[in-house]
C-alpha positions as CSV (number, residue, x, y, z in Angstrom):
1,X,-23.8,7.0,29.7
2,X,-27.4,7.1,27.9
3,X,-29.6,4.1,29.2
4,X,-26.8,2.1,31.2
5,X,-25.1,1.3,27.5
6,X,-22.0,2.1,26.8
7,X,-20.3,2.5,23.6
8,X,-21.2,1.6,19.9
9,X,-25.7,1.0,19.7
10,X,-25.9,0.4,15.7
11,X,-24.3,-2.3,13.4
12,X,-21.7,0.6,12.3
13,X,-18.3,-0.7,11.9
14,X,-14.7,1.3,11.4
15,X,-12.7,0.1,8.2
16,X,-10.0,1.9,7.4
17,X,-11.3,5.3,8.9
18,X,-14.8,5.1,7.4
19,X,-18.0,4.3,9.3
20,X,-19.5,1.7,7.1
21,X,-23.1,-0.9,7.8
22,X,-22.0,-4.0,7.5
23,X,-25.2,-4.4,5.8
24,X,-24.0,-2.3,3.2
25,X,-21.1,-4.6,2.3
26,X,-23.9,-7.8,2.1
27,X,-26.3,-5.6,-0.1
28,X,-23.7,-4.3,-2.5
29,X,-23.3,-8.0,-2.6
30,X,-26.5,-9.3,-3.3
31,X,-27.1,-7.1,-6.0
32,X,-25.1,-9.0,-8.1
33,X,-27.3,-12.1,-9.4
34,X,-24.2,-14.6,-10.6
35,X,-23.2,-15.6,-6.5
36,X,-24.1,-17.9,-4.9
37,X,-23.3,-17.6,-1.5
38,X,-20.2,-15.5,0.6
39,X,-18.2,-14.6,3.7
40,X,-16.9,-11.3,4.4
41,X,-14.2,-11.5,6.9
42,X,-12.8,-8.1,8.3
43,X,-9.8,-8.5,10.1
44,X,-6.3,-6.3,10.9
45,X,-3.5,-7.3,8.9
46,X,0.1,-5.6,9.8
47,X,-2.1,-2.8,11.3
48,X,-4.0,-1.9,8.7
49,X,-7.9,-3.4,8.2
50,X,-8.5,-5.4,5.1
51,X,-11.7,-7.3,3.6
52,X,-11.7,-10.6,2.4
53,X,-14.4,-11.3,0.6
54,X,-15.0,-15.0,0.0
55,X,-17.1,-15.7,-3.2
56,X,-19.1,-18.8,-5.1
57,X,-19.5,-18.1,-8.6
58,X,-20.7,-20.7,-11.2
59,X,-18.5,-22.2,-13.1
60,X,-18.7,-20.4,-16.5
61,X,-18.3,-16.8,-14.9
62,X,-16.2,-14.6,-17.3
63,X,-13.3,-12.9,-15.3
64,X,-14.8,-9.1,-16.2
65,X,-17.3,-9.9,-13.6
66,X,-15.1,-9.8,-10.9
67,X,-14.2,-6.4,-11.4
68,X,-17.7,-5.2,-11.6
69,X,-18.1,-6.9,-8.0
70,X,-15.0,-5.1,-6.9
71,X,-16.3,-1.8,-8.3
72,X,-19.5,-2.0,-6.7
73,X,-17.2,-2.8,-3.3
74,X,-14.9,0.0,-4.3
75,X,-17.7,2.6,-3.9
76,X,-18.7,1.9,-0.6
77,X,-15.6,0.6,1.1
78,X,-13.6,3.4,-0.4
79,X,-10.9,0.9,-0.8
80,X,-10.2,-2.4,-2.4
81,X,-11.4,-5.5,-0.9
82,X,-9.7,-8.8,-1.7
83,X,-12.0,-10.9,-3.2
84,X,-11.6,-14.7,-3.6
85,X,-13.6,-16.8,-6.1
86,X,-14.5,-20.5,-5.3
87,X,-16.4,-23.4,-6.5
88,X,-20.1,-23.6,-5.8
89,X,-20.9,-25.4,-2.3
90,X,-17.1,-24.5,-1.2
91,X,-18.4,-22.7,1.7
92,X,-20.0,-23.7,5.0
93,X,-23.6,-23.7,5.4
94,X,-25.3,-23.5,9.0
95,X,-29.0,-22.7,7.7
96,X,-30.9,-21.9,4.4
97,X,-31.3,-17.9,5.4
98,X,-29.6,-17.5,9.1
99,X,-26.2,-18.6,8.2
100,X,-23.4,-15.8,9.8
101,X,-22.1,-14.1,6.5
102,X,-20.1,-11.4,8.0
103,X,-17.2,-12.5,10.3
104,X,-15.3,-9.5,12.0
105,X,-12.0,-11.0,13.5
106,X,-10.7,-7.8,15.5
107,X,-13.9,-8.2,17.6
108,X,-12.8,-11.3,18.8
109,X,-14.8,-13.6,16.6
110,X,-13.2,-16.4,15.2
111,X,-13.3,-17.8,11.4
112,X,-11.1,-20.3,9.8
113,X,-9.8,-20.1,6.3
114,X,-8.6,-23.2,5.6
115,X,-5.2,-24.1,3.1
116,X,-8.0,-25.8,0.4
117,X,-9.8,-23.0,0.5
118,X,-7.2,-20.7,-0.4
119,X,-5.3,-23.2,-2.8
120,X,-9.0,-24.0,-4.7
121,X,-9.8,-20.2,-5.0
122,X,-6.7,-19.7,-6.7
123,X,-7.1,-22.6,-8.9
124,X,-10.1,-21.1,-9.8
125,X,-8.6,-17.7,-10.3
126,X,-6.7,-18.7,-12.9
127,X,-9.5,-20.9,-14.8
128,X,-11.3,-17.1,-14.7
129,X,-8.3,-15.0,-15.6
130,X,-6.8,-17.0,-18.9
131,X,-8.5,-17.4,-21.8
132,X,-7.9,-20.6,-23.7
133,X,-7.5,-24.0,-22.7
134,X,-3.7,-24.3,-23.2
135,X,-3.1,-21.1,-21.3
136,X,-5.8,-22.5,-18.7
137,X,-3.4,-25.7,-18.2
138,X,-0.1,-23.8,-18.2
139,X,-1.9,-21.3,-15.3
140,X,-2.8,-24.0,-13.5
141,X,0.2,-25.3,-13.1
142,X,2.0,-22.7,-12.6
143,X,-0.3,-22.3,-9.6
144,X,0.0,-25.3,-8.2
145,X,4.0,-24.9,-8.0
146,X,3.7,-21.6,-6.2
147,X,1.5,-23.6,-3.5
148,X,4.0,-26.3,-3.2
């Protein structure tokens, strides 16, 4: 035992069998100038680790630029985060620069994801993913029959 400490010193964080800053995740992040603000939540899911990346994007972002975010992610990660769009000032706010951003749940913090959350993020999914306004409304609804 170096210096009375005892296992991990650094911010460096196992997903999915890669050493990987945290940091990293938040800077791949804030290179792209469209969001807003996000939460990255790692947690375990059926034993395997996953990333869900919770995203506010103003409202006329074109769908391609979700994929360059998840490309960006891709390179780092090594893997493919889920990412999850929402409505600007969706997300909770603590403080103007100190807010918690990261969240990882299989150290024992806690972070809820609420049912709006979800439901809204894919409501805004599908505004993203379908071109014209008729296809918009019949996404839409198809959407909100899934949730229901």
């Amino acid at each position: 035992m170096l210096g009375g400490v005892l296992g991990r010193v650094n911010n460096l964080t196992k997903i999915r069998a890669k050493f990987v800053h945290k940091e990293e995740i938040e800077a791949a992040l804030r290179k792209h100038t469209k969001i807003q603000w996000f939460e990255i939540v790692i947690r375990k899911s059926w034993g395997i680790d996953t990333v869900d990346i919770y995203l506010e994007l103003p409202l006329g972002t074109d769908f391609s630029y979700l994929d360059t975010i998840k490309r960006s992610l891709v390179s780092i990660l090594e893997f493919s985060p889920n990412l999850f769009p929402l409505f600007p000032k969706t997300l909770k706010r603590e403080g103007f620069k100190k807010a918690k951003k990261i969240y990882d749940l299989r150290a024992g913090e806690t972070y809820d994801v609420s049912k709006r959350r979800v439901f809204l993020s894919t409501i805004y999914l599908q505004t993203l993913y379908l071109g014209s306004w008729k296809e918009k409304l019949k996404g839409l609804l198809a959407a909100i029959k899934k949730m229901f």
